[in-house]
Amino acid sequence: MRFANWYFLLLIPPVIVAFILLARYRKSALGFSSVSILARRGAKKLKISWIGRCLVVLGLTAAIIALARPQRHDAVGTVDQSGIDIAVVLDVSLSMQSVDFTPNRLETAKKTIDDFVSQRPQDRMALVVFKATAHTVIPLTLDHNVIKEALANVNDDSVQEDGTAIGLALAVALNRLKDSEAASRVIILVTDGDNNAGAINPYTAAEMAKELGIKIYAIGVGSDITIIPYEGLNGTIEYERYEGGINDALLEQIAETTGGNYYRAKDPRALTNIFSEIDSLEKTEFDQGVVHYYTEYAWTFIKIALLLLLAGICLDRYVFVRIP
């Protein structure tokens, strides 16, 4: 047995002392339920009037013990803790609407990221989106439902000006991770293009990540042909096709600089496999934590205190009436 808030027990002696002092100043009171029984009861029965006050004191003592939180130690266990901080950086530029993936690159990436988030319950996640500019949608959080809801709402209108500011997007993610105290910090960059906007050079951002000890996993999304749907003059859906777009050399250099990897996902299955590989690579084990399990008895003492106080007050007020 132990008391989590043991210092409350220091209140018990003052309560007892106060009760004794109060009793000395109340000896002029007669503790009988009826004046007519004074003669046949006799003076020796006067002590019975103390019962109510004693119950009140015992009730106050039980309440103090409840405040002290008595606990019984039941068991000792250990907990393996694993978790890292991950910033997902998602390209939402026009080319991510390409239908070489079904329904398109962006929606496929969102679904794969959503599944990845579900597999990492102990990790904090952040979400950054970018086109020609970049911004944080959700900062680091363990509330994965918030991440999932935000991810579901991401579309090509999440950032207005079109373009691909890879360096700027990485800098925004680094700003979210730089103050993290996690043992491992990771950026997952998902894009289908080349850096063509933003004031920060991607190589500079990669060097910053290296200095901060943050890995970057870069994923190039898309086949060799980009197919962008658009509405034609007569209202029908037409398609613009062009080859290339992904700067594999740039993305590979960014990843290698930071100790991460570059992956090329030419179809949805490859993208799923890439996220599965990243999931298996980024597991950080911390030391086992010791956990003590206790049974709380505070509520038991609260019930005892209420019963004693109620009984004491009723006896003192309605049974042992004091006649001055």
PDB file of N, CA and C in Angstrom, residues 71-167:
ATOM      1  N   GLN A  71      -3.127   3.415  -2.727  1.00  0.00           N
ATOM      2  CA  GLN A  71      -2.996   2.529  -3.881  1.00  0.00           C
ATOM      3  C   GLN A  71      -2.334   1.227  -3.465  1.00  0.00           C
ATOM      4  N   ARG A  72      -2.783   0.151  -4.096  1.00  0.00           N
ATOM      5  CA  ARG A  72      -2.138  -1.148  -3.901  1.00  0.00           C
ATOM      6  C   ARG A  72      -1.336  -1.482  -5.147  1.00  0.00           C
ATOM      7  N   HIS A  73      -0.086  -1.833  -4.966  1.00  0.00           N
ATOM      8  CA  HIS A  73       0.784  -2.169  -6.095  1.00  0.00           C
ATOM      9  C   HIS A  73       0.447  -3.571  -6.575  1.00  0.00           C
ATOM     10  N   ASP A  74       0.041  -3.678  -7.843  1.00  0.00           N
ATOM     11  CA  ASP A  74      -0.394  -4.968  -8.373  1.00  0.00           C
ATOM     12  C   ASP A  74       0.673  -5.674  -9.205  1.00  0.00           C
ATOM     13  N   ALA A  75       1.330  -4.922 -10.102  1.00  0.00           N
ATOM     14  CA  ALA A  75       2.273  -5.581 -11.007  1.00  0.00           C
ATOM     15  C   ALA A  75       3.233  -4.575 -11.606  1.00  0.00           C
ATOM     16  N   VAL A  76       4.307  -5.110 -12.190  1.00  0.00           N
ATOM     17  CA  VAL A  76       5.291  -4.307 -12.910  1.00  0.00           C
ATOM     18  C   VAL A  76       5.363  -4.840 -14.330  1.00  0.00           C
ATOM     19  N   GLY A  77       5.311  -3.948 -15.303  1.00  0.00           N
ATOM     20  CA  GLY A  77       5.407  -4.359 -16.692  1.00  0.00           C
ATOM     21  C   GLY A  77       6.393  -3.501 -17.452  1.00  0.00           C
ATOM     22  N   THR A  78       6.668  -3.892 -18.675  1.00  0.00           N
ATOM     23  CA  THR A  78       7.551  -3.115 -19.544  1.00  0.00           C
ATOM     24  C   THR A  78       6.810  -2.779 -20.826  1.00  0.00           C
ATOM     25  N   VAL A  79       7.161  -1.650 -21.403  1.00  0.00           N
ATOM     26  CA  VAL A  79       6.525  -1.194 -22.638  1.00  0.00           C
ATOM     27  C   VAL A  79       7.603  -0.856 -23.660  1.00  0.00           C
ATOM     28  N   ASP A  80       7.523  -1.479 -24.835  1.00  0.00           N
ATOM     29  CA  ASP A  80       8.422  -1.132 -25.938  1.00  0.00           C
ATOM     30  C   ASP A  80       7.844   0.068 -26.668  1.00  0.00           C
ATOM     31  N   GLN A  81       8.618   1.127 -26.734  1.00  0.00           N
ATOM     32  CA  GLN A  81       8.157   2.340 -27.389  1.00  0.00           C
ATOM     33  C   GLN A  81       8.893   2.520 -28.716  1.00  0.00           C
ATOM     34  N   SER A  82       8.143   2.711 -29.775  1.00  0.00           N
ATOM     35  CA  SER A  82       8.757   2.990 -31.071  1.00  0.00           C
ATOM     36  C   SER A  82       8.017   4.150 -31.705  1.00  0.00           C
ATOM     37  N   GLY A  83       8.744   4.952 -32.434  1.00  0.00           N
ATOM     38  CA  GLY A  83       8.079   6.085 -33.064  1.00  0.00           C
ATOM     39  C   GLY A  83       9.072   7.079 -33.613  1.00  0.00           C
ATOM     40  N   ILE A  84       8.732   7.664 -34.741  1.00  0.00           N
ATOM     41  CA  ILE A  84       9.573   8.688 -35.348  1.00  0.00           C
ATOM     42  C   ILE A  84       8.665   9.832 -35.798  1.00  0.00           C
ATOM     43  N   ASP A  85       9.275  10.933 -36.183  1.00  0.00           N
ATOM     44  CA  ASP A  85       8.535  12.077 -36.709  1.00  0.00           C
ATOM     45  C   ASP A  85       8.695  12.115 -38.229  1.00  0.00           C
ATOM     46  N   ILE A  86       7.576  12.148 -38.924  1.00  0.00           N
ATOM     47  CA  ILE A  86       7.576  12.065 -40.385  1.00  0.00           C
ATOM     48  C   ILE A  86       6.807  13.242 -40.978  1.00  0.00           C
ATOM     49  N   ALA A  87       7.423  13.922 -41.927  1.00  0.00           N
ATOM     50  CA  ALA A  87       6.732  14.971 -42.685  1.00  0.00           C
ATOM     51  C   ALA A  87       6.531  14.467 -44.110  1.00  0.00           C
ATOM     52  N   VAL A  88       5.282  14.361 -44.515  1.00  0.00           N
ATOM     53  CA  VAL A  88       4.961  13.952 -45.885  1.00  0.00           C
ATOM     54  C   VAL A  88       4.803  15.213 -46.728  1.00  0.00           C
ATOM     55  N   VAL A  89       5.590  15.303 -47.799  1.00  0.00           N
ATOM     56  CA  VAL A  89       5.580  16.477 -48.679  1.00  0.00           C
ATOM     57  C   VAL A  89       4.990  16.045 -50.014  1.00  0.00           C
ATOM     58  N   LEU A  90       3.802  16.559 -50.323  1.00  0.00           N
ATOM     59  CA  LEU A  90       3.041  16.073 -51.476  1.00  0.00           C
ATOM     60  C   LEU A  90       2.900  17.146 -52.556  1.00  0.00           C
ATOM     61  N   ASP A  91       3.300  16.789 -53.757  1.00  0.00           N
ATOM     62  CA  ASP A  91       3.163  17.646 -54.938  1.00  0.00           C
ATOM     63  C   ASP A  91       1.696  17.632 -55.393  1.00  0.00           C
ATOM     64  N   VAL A  92       1.098  18.818 -55.541  1.00  0.00           N
ATOM     65  CA  VAL A  92      -0.298  18.893 -56.016  1.00  0.00           C
ATOM     66  C   VAL A  92      -0.379  19.704 -57.313  1.00  0.00           C
ATOM     67  N   SER A  93       0.722  19.768 -58.033  1.00  0.00           N
ATOM     68  CA  SER A  93       0.755  20.546 -59.275  1.00  0.00           C
ATOM     69  C   SER A  93      -0.139  19.900 -60.334  1.00  0.00           C
ATOM     70  N   LEU A  94      -0.351  20.622 -61.428  1.00  0.00           N
ATOM     71  CA  LEU A  94      -1.278  20.172 -62.470  1.00  0.00           C
ATOM     72  C   LEU A  94      -0.911  18.800 -63.026  1.00  0.00           C
ATOM     73  N   SER A  95       0.387  18.524 -63.157  1.00  0.00           N
ATOM     74  CA  SER A  95       0.801  17.241 -63.729  1.00  0.00           C
ATOM     75  C   SER A  95       0.389  16.049 -62.869  1.00  0.00           C
ATOM     76  N   MET A  96       0.118  16.292 -61.569  1.00  0.00           N
ATOM     77  CA  MET A  96      -0.329  15.204 -60.691  1.00  0.00           C
ATOM     78  C   MET A  96      -1.763  14.774 -61.014  1.00  0.00           C
ATOM     79  N   GLN A  97      -2.424  15.503 -61.939  1.00  0.00           N
ATOM     80  CA  GLN A  97      -3.748  15.089 -62.406  1.00  0.00           C
ATOM     81  C   GLN A  97      -3.650  14.090 -63.562  1.00  0.00           C
ATOM     82  N   SER A  98      -2.440  13.713 -63.918  1.00  0.00           N
ATOM     83  CA  SER A  98      -2.239  12.780 -65.023  1.00  0.00           C
ATOM     84  C   SER A  98      -2.971  11.463 -64.760  1.00  0.00           C
ATOM     85  N   VAL A  99      -3.647  10.958 -65.816  1.00  0.00           N
ATOM     86  CA  VAL A  99      -4.460   9.751 -65.665  1.00  0.00           C
ATOM     87  C   VAL A  99      -3.707   8.492 -66.075  1.00  0.00           C
ATOM     88  N   ASP A 100      -2.371   8.544 -66.099  1.00  0.00           N
ATOM     89  CA  ASP A 100      -1.636   7.297 -66.311  1.00  0.00           C
ATOM     90  C   ASP A 100      -1.778   6.392 -65.092  1.00  0.00           C
ATOM     91  N   PHE A 101      -2.155   6.966 -63.930  1.00  0.00           N
ATOM     92  CA  PHE A 101      -2.580   6.215 -62.756  1.00  0.00           C
ATOM     93  C   PHE A 101      -4.100   6.379 -62.654  1.00  0.00           C
ATOM     94  N   THR A 102      -4.771   5.381 -62.131  1.00  0.00           N
ATOM     95  CA  THR A 102      -6.226   5.449 -61.983  1.00  0.00           C
ATOM     96  C   THR A 102      -6.613   5.766 -60.538  1.00  0.00           C
ATOM     97  N   PRO A 103      -7.417   6.818 -60.282  1.00  0.00           N
ATOM     98  CA  PRO A 103      -8.002   7.760 -61.264  1.00  0.00           C
ATOM     99  C   PRO A 103      -6.997   8.793 -61.766  1.00  0.00           C
ATOM    100  N   ASN A 104      -6.002   9.144 -60.941  1.00  0.00           N
ATOM    101  CA  ASN A 104      -4.908  10.006 -61.378  1.00  0.00           C
ATOM    102  C   ASN A 104      -3.760   9.876 -60.380  1.00  0.00           C
ATOM    103  N   ARG A 105      -2.658  10.514 -60.653  1.00  0.00           N
ATOM    104  CA  ARG A 105      -1.479  10.383 -59.792  1.00  0.00           C
ATOM    105  C   ARG A 105      -1.743  10.892 -58.375  1.00  0.00           C
ATOM    106  N   LEU A 106      -2.388  12.041 -58.270  1.00  0.00           N
ATOM    107  CA  LEU A 106      -2.601  12.645 -56.953  1.00  0.00           C
ATOM    108  C   LEU A 106      -3.484  11.766 -56.072  1.00  0.00           C
ATOM    109  N   GLU A 107      -4.610  11.298 -56.615  1.00  0.00           N
ATOM    110  CA  GLU A 107      -5.527  10.483 -55.813  1.00  0.00           C
ATOM    111  C   GLU A 107      -4.887   9.155 -55.422  1.00  0.00           C
ATOM    112  N   THR A 108      -4.090   8.579 -56.312  1.00  0.00           N
ATOM    113  CA  THR A 108      -3.386   7.337 -55.983  1.00  0.00           C
ATOM    114  C   THR A 108      -2.373   7.572 -54.872  1.00  0.00           C
ATOM    115  N   ALA A 109      -1.647   8.680 -54.969  1.00  0.00           N
ATOM    116  CA  ALA A 109      -0.674   9.016 -53.927  1.00  0.00           C
ATOM    117  C   ALA A 109      -1.367   9.247 -52.591  1.00  0.00           C
ATOM    118  N   LYS A 110      -2.493   9.949 -52.602  1.00  0.00           N
ATOM    119  CA  LYS A 110      -3.246  10.214 -51.368  1.00  0.00           C
ATOM    120  C   LYS A 110      -3.692   8.911 -50.713  1.00  0.00           C
ATOM    121  N   LYS A 111      -4.220   7.978 -51.519  1.00  0.00           N
ATOM    122  CA  LYS A 111      -4.671   6.690 -50.973  1.00  0.00           C
ATOM    123  C   LYS A 111      -3.508   5.917 -50.374  1.00  0.00           C
ATOM    124  N   THR A 112      -2.366   5.920 -51.044  1.00  0.00           N
ATOM    125  CA  THR A 112      -1.203   5.186 -50.543  1.00  0.00           C
ATOM    126  C   THR A 112      -0.668   5.816 -49.265  1.00  0.00           C
ATOM    127  N   ILE A 113      -0.634   7.135 -49.216  1.00  0.00           N
ATOM    128  CA  ILE A 113      -0.187   7.835 -48.006  1.00  0.00           C
ATOM    129  C   ILE A 113      -1.142   7.565 -46.851  1.00  0.00           C
ATOM    130  N   ASP A 114      -2.439   7.550 -47.135  1.00  0.00           N
ATOM    131  CA  ASP A 114      -3.437   7.253 -46.106  1.00  0.00           C
ATOM    132  C   ASP A 114      -3.191   5.876 -45.498  1.00  0.00           C
ATOM    133  N   ASP A 115      -2.925   4.891 -46.336  1.00  0.00           N
ATOM    134  CA  ASP A 115      -2.622   3.543 -45.835  1.00  0.00           C
ATOM    135  C   ASP A 115      -1.341   3.538 -45.013  1.00  0.00           C
ATOM    136  N   PHE A 116      -0.356   4.290 -45.460  1.00  0.00           N
ATOM    137  CA  PHE A 116       0.919   4.379 -44.742  1.00  0.00           C
ATOM    138  C   PHE A 116       0.712   4.974 -43.352  1.00  0.00           C
ATOM    139  N   VAL A 117      -0.086   6.021 -43.262  1.00  0.00           N
ATOM    140  CA  VAL A 117      -0.373   6.650 -41.969  1.00  0.00           C
ATOM    141  C   VAL A 117      -1.026   5.649 -41.023  1.00  0.00           C
ATOM    142  N   SER A 118      -1.926   4.828 -41.544  1.00  0.00           N
ATOM    143  CA  SER A 118      -2.617   3.835 -40.714  1.00  0.00           C
ATOM    144  C   SER A 118      -1.658   2.808 -40.133  1.00  0.00           C
ATOM    145  N   GLN A 119      -0.560   2.561 -40.829  1.00  0.00           N
ATOM    146  CA  GLN A 119       0.405   1.563 -40.372  1.00  0.00           C
ATOM    147  C   GLN A 119       1.405   2.114 -39.364  1.00  0.00           C
ATOM    148  N   ARG A 120       1.342   3.420 -39.074  1.00  0.00           N
ATOM    149  CA  ARG A 120       2.324   4.042 -38.175  1.00  0.00           C
ATOM    150  C   ARG A 120       1.625   4.711 -36.987  1.00  0.00           C
ATOM    151  N   PRO A 121       0.913   3.966 -36.152  1.00  0.00           N
ATOM    152  CA  PRO A 121       0.122   4.588 -35.070  1.00  0.00           C
ATOM    153  C   PRO A 121       0.950   5.301 -34.019  1.00  0.00           C
ATOM    154  N   GLN A 122       2.233   4.936 -33.878  1.00  0.00           N
ATOM    155  CA  GLN A 122       3.056   5.549 -32.833  1.00  0.00           C
ATOM    156  C   GLN A 122       3.912   6.704 -33.344  1.00  0.00           C
ATOM    157  N   ASP A 123       3.763   7.041 -34.616  1.00  0.00           N
ATOM    158  CA  ASP A 123       4.572   8.109 -35.195  1.00  0.00           C
ATOM    159  C   ASP A 123       3.783   9.413 -35.287  1.00  0.00           C
ATOM    160  N   ARG A 124       4.481  10.516 -35.081  1.00  0.00           N
ATOM    161  CA  ARG A 124       3.873  11.820 -35.345  1.00  0.00           C
ATOM    162  C   ARG A 124       4.026  12.129 -36.834  1.00  0.00           C
ATOM    163  N   MET A 125       2.991  12.685 -37.408  1.00  0.00           N
ATOM    164  CA  MET A 125       2.983  12.989 -38.839  1.00  0.00           C
ATOM    165  C   MET A 125       2.689  14.469 -39.072  1.00  0.00           C
ATOM    166  N   ALA A 126       3.274  14.985 -40.151  1.00  0.00           N
ATOM    167  CA  ALA A 126       2.943  16.329 -40.627  1.00  0.00           C
ATOM    168  C   ALA A 126       2.678  16.228 -42.123  1.00  0.00           C
ATOM    169  N   LEU A 127       1.862  17.151 -42.639  1.00  0.00           N
ATOM    170  CA  LEU A 127       1.532  17.143 -44.065  1.00  0.00           C
ATOM    171  C   LEU A 127       1.825  18.508 -44.673  1.00  0.00           C
ATOM    172  N   VAL A 128       2.655  18.504 -45.734  1.00  0.00           N
ATOM    173  CA  VAL A 128       3.001  19.720 -46.478  1.00  0.00           C
ATOM    174  C   VAL A 128       2.602  19.505 -47.931  1.00  0.00           C
ATOM    175  N   VAL A 129       1.969  20.497 -48.542  1.00  0.00           N
ATOM    176  CA  VAL A 129       1.623  20.412 -49.965  1.00  0.00           C
ATOM    177  C   VAL A 129       2.301  21.566 -50.704  1.00  0.00           C
ATOM    178  N   PHE A 130       2.536  21.349 -52.004  1.00  0.00           N
ATOM    179  CA  PHE A 130       3.228  22.404 -52.753  1.00  0.00           C
ATOM    180  C   PHE A 130       2.904  22.370 -54.236  1.00  0.00           C
ATOM    181  N   LYS A 131       2.996  23.553 -54.810  1.00  0.00           N
ATOM    182  CA  LYS A 131       3.075  23.782 -56.249  1.00  0.00           C
ATOM    183  C   LYS A 131       4.247  24.743 -56.428  1.00  0.00           C
ATOM    184  N   ALA A 132       3.942  25.982 -56.884  1.00  0.00           N
ATOM    185  CA  ALA A 132       4.991  27.004 -56.976  1.00  0.00           C
ATOM    186  C   ALA A 132       5.333  27.561 -55.602  1.00  0.00           C
ATOM    187  N   THR A 133       4.435  27.390 -54.656  1.00  0.00           N
ATOM    188  CA  THR A 133       4.679  27.724 -53.250  1.00  0.00           C
ATOM    189  C   THR A 133       4.342  26.489 -52.420  1.00  0.00           C
ATOM    190  N   ALA A 134       4.639  26.576 -51.141  1.00  0.00           N
ATOM    191  CA  ALA A 134       4.394  25.428 -50.258  1.00  0.00           C
ATOM    192  C   ALA A 134       3.861  25.916 -48.925  1.00  0.00           C
ATOM    193  N   HIS A 135       3.033  25.100 -48.298  1.00  0.00           N
ATOM    194  CA  HIS A 135       2.576  25.435 -46.954  1.00  0.00           C
ATOM    195  C   HIS A 135       2.246  24.161 -46.177  1.00  0.00           C
ATOM    196  N   THR A 136       2.264  24.298 -44.859  1.00  0.00           N
ATOM    197  CA  THR A 136       1.939  23.181 -43.976  1.00  0.00           C
ATOM    198  C   THR A 136       0.426  23.072 -43.845  1.00  0.00           C
ATOM    199  N   VAL A 137      -0.105  21.908 -44.142  1.00  0.00           N
ATOM    200  CA  VAL A 137      -1.537  21.663 -43.953  1.00  0.00           C
ATOM    201  C   VAL A 137      -1.804  21.254 -42.509  1.00  0.00           C
ATOM    202  N   ILE A 138      -1.011  20.314 -42.010  1.00  0.00           N
ATOM    203  CA  ILE A 138      -1.121  19.843 -40.626  1.00  0.00           C
ATOM    204  C   ILE A 138       0.287  19.739 -40.049  1.00  0.00           C
ATOM    205  N   PRO A 139       0.583  20.386 -38.924  1.00  0.00           N
ATOM    206  CA  PRO A 139       1.888  20.217 -38.278  1.00  0.00           C
ATOM    207  C   PRO A 139       1.984  18.840 -37.623  1.00  0.00           C
ATOM    208  N   LEU A 140       3.125  18.539 -37.051  1.00  0.00           N
ATOM    209  CA  LEU A 140       3.331  17.231 -36.431  1.00  0.00           C
ATOM    210  C   LEU A 140       2.238  16.926 -35.411  1.00  0.00           C
ATOM    211  N   THR A 141       1.648  15.756 -35.551  1.00  0.00           N
ATOM    212  CA  THR A 141       0.584  15.360 -34.628  1.00  0.00           C
ATOM    213  C   THR A 141       0.491  13.839 -34.549  1.00  0.00           C
ATOM    214  N   LEU A 142       0.013  13.360 -33.402  1.00  0.00           N
ATOM    215  CA  LEU A 142      -0.281  11.937 -33.243  1.00  0.00           C
ATOM    216  C   LEU A 142      -1.733  11.632 -33.596  1.00  0.00           C
ATOM    217  N   ASP A 143      -2.513  12.670 -33.826  1.00  0.00           N
ATOM    218  CA  ASP A 143      -3.916  12.487 -34.191  1.00  0.00           C
ATOM    219  C   ASP A 143      -3.997  12.174 -35.682  1.00  0.00           C
ATOM    220  N   HIS A 144      -3.930  10.910 -35.998  1.00  0.00           N
ATOM    221  CA  HIS A 144      -3.879  10.516 -37.397  1.00  0.00           C
ATOM    222  C   HIS A 144      -5.207  10.729 -38.117  1.00  0.00           C
ATOM    223  N   ASN A 145      -6.297  10.805 -37.367  1.00  0.00           N
ATOM    224  CA  ASN A 145      -7.579  11.118 -38.006  1.00  0.00           C
ATOM    225  C   ASN A 145      -7.557  12.512 -38.626  1.00  0.00           C
ATOM    226  N   VAL A 146      -6.883  13.440 -37.944  1.00  0.00           N
ATOM    227  CA  VAL A 146      -6.753  14.794 -38.480  1.00  0.00           C
ATOM    228  C   VAL A 146      -5.948  14.774 -39.779  1.00  0.00           C
ATOM    229  N   ILE A 147      -4.861  14.010 -39.778  1.00  0.00           N
ATOM    230  CA  ILE A 147      -4.036  13.879 -40.985  1.00  0.00           C
ATOM    231  C   ILE A 147      -4.866  13.296 -42.130  1.00  0.00           C
ATOM    232  N   LYS A 148      -5.616  12.238 -41.837  1.00  0.00           N
ATOM    233  CA  LYS A 148      -6.406  11.572 -42.870  1.00  0.00           C
ATOM    234  C   LYS A 148      -7.484  12.496 -43.441  1.00  0.00           C
ATOM    235  N   GLU A 149      -8.140  13.246 -42.569  1.00  0.00           N
ATOM    236  CA  GLU A 149      -9.177  14.174 -43.035  1.00  0.00           C
ATOM    237  C   GLU A 149      -8.577  15.267 -43.919  1.00  0.00           C
ATOM    238  N   ALA A 150      -7.432  15.796 -43.488  1.00  0.00           N
ATOM    239  CA  ALA A 150      -6.775  16.838 -44.283  1.00  0.00           C
ATOM    240  C   ALA A 150      -6.316  16.282 -45.625  1.00  0.00           C
ATOM    241  N   LEU A 151      -5.786  15.071 -45.602  1.00  0.00           N
ATOM    242  CA  LEU A 151      -5.309  14.438 -46.830  1.00  0.00           C
ATOM    243  C   LEU A 151      -6.461  14.223 -47.813  1.00  0.00           C
ATOM    244  N   ALA A 152      -7.610  13.825 -47.293  1.00  0.00           N
ATOM    245  CA  ALA A 152      -8.773  13.597 -48.157  1.00  0.00           C
ATOM    246  C   ALA A 152      -9.218  14.877 -48.853  1.00  0.00           C
ATOM    247  N   ASN A 153      -8.983  16.014 -48.217  1.00  0.00           N
ATOM    248  CA  ASN A 153      -9.417  17.300 -48.780  1.00  0.00           C
ATOM    249  C   ASN A 153      -8.384  17.945 -49.697  1.00  0.00           C
ATOM    250  N   VAL A 154      -7.199  17.359 -49.799  1.00  0.00           N
ATOM    251  CA  VAL A 154      -6.160  17.909 -50.670  1.00  0.00           C
ATOM    252  C   VAL A 154      -6.549  17.705 -52.133  1.00  0.00           C
ATOM    253  N   ASN A 155      -6.385  18.751 -52.928  1.00  0.00           N
ATOM    254  CA  ASN A 155      -6.637  18.654 -54.366  1.00  0.00           C
ATOM    255  C   ASN A 155      -5.742  19.649 -55.095  1.00  0.00           C
ATOM    256  N   ASP A 156      -5.954  19.793 -56.401  1.00  0.00           N
ATOM    257  CA  ASP A 156      -5.077  20.686 -57.165  1.00  0.00           C
ATOM    258  C   ASP A 156      -5.323  22.154 -56.851  1.00  0.00           C
ATOM    259  N   ASP A 157      -6.382  22.461 -56.079  1.00  0.00           N
ATOM    260  CA  ASP A 157      -6.630  23.844 -55.661  1.00  0.00           C
ATOM    261  C   ASP A 157      -6.059  24.150 -54.279  1.00  0.00           C
ATOM    262  N   SER A 158      -5.398  23.173 -53.661  1.00  0.00           N
ATOM    263  CA  SER A 158      -4.839  23.393 -52.321  1.00  0.00           C
ATOM    264  C   SER A 158      -3.751  24.459 -52.338  1.00  0.00           C
ATOM    265  N   VAL A 159      -3.084  24.612 -53.485  1.00  0.00           N
ATOM    266  CA  VAL A 159      -2.120  25.696 -53.703  1.00  0.00           C
ATOM    267  C   VAL A 159      -2.479  26.323 -55.049  1.00  0.00           C
ATOM    268  N   GLN A 160      -2.499  27.648 -55.113  1.00  0.00           N
ATOM    269  CA  GLN A 160      -3.040  28.320 -56.292  1.00  0.00           C
ATOM    270  C   GLN A 160      -2.084  28.338 -57.480  1.00  0.00           C
ATOM    271  N   GLU A 161      -0.895  28.894 -57.292  1.00  0.00           N
ATOM    272  CA  GLU A 161       0.023  29.105 -58.420  1.00  0.00           C
ATOM    273  C   GLU A 161       0.691  27.800 -58.819  1.00  0.00           C
ATOM    274  N   ASP A 162       0.572  27.446 -60.096  1.00  0.00           N
ATOM    275  CA  ASP A 162       1.132  26.170 -60.535  1.00  0.00           C
ATOM    276  C   ASP A 162       2.650  26.269 -60.682  1.00  0.00           C
ATOM    277  N   GLY A 163       3.295  25.118 -60.550  1.00  0.00           N
ATOM    278  CA  GLY A 163       4.747  25.029 -60.604  1.00  0.00           C
ATOM    279  C   GLY A 163       5.189  23.906 -59.685  1.00  0.00           C
ATOM    280  N   THR A 164       6.510  23.742 -59.556  1.00  0.00           N
ATOM    281  CA  THR A 164       7.032  22.672 -58.707  1.00  0.00           C
ATOM    282  C   THR A 164       8.214  23.205 -57.910  1.00  0.00           C
ATOM    283  N   ALA A 165       7.946  23.696 -56.716  1.00  0.00           N
ATOM    284  CA  ALA A 165       8.988  24.282 -55.858  1.00  0.00           C
ATOM    285  C   ALA A 165       9.471  23.236 -54.858  1.00  0.00           C
ATOM    286  N   ILE A 166      10.276  22.296 -55.332  1.00  0.00           N
ATOM    287  CA  ILE A 166      10.734  21.200 -54.484  1.00  0.00           C
ATOM    288  C   ILE A 166      11.599  21.712 -53.336  1.00  0.00           C
ATOM    289  N   GLY A 167      12.520  22.623 -53.630  1.00  0.00           N
ATOM    290  CA  GLY A 167      13.400  23.150 -52.580  1.00  0.00           C
ATOM    291  C   GLY A 167      12.630  23.861 -51.486  1.00  0.00           C
TER     292      GLY A 167
END
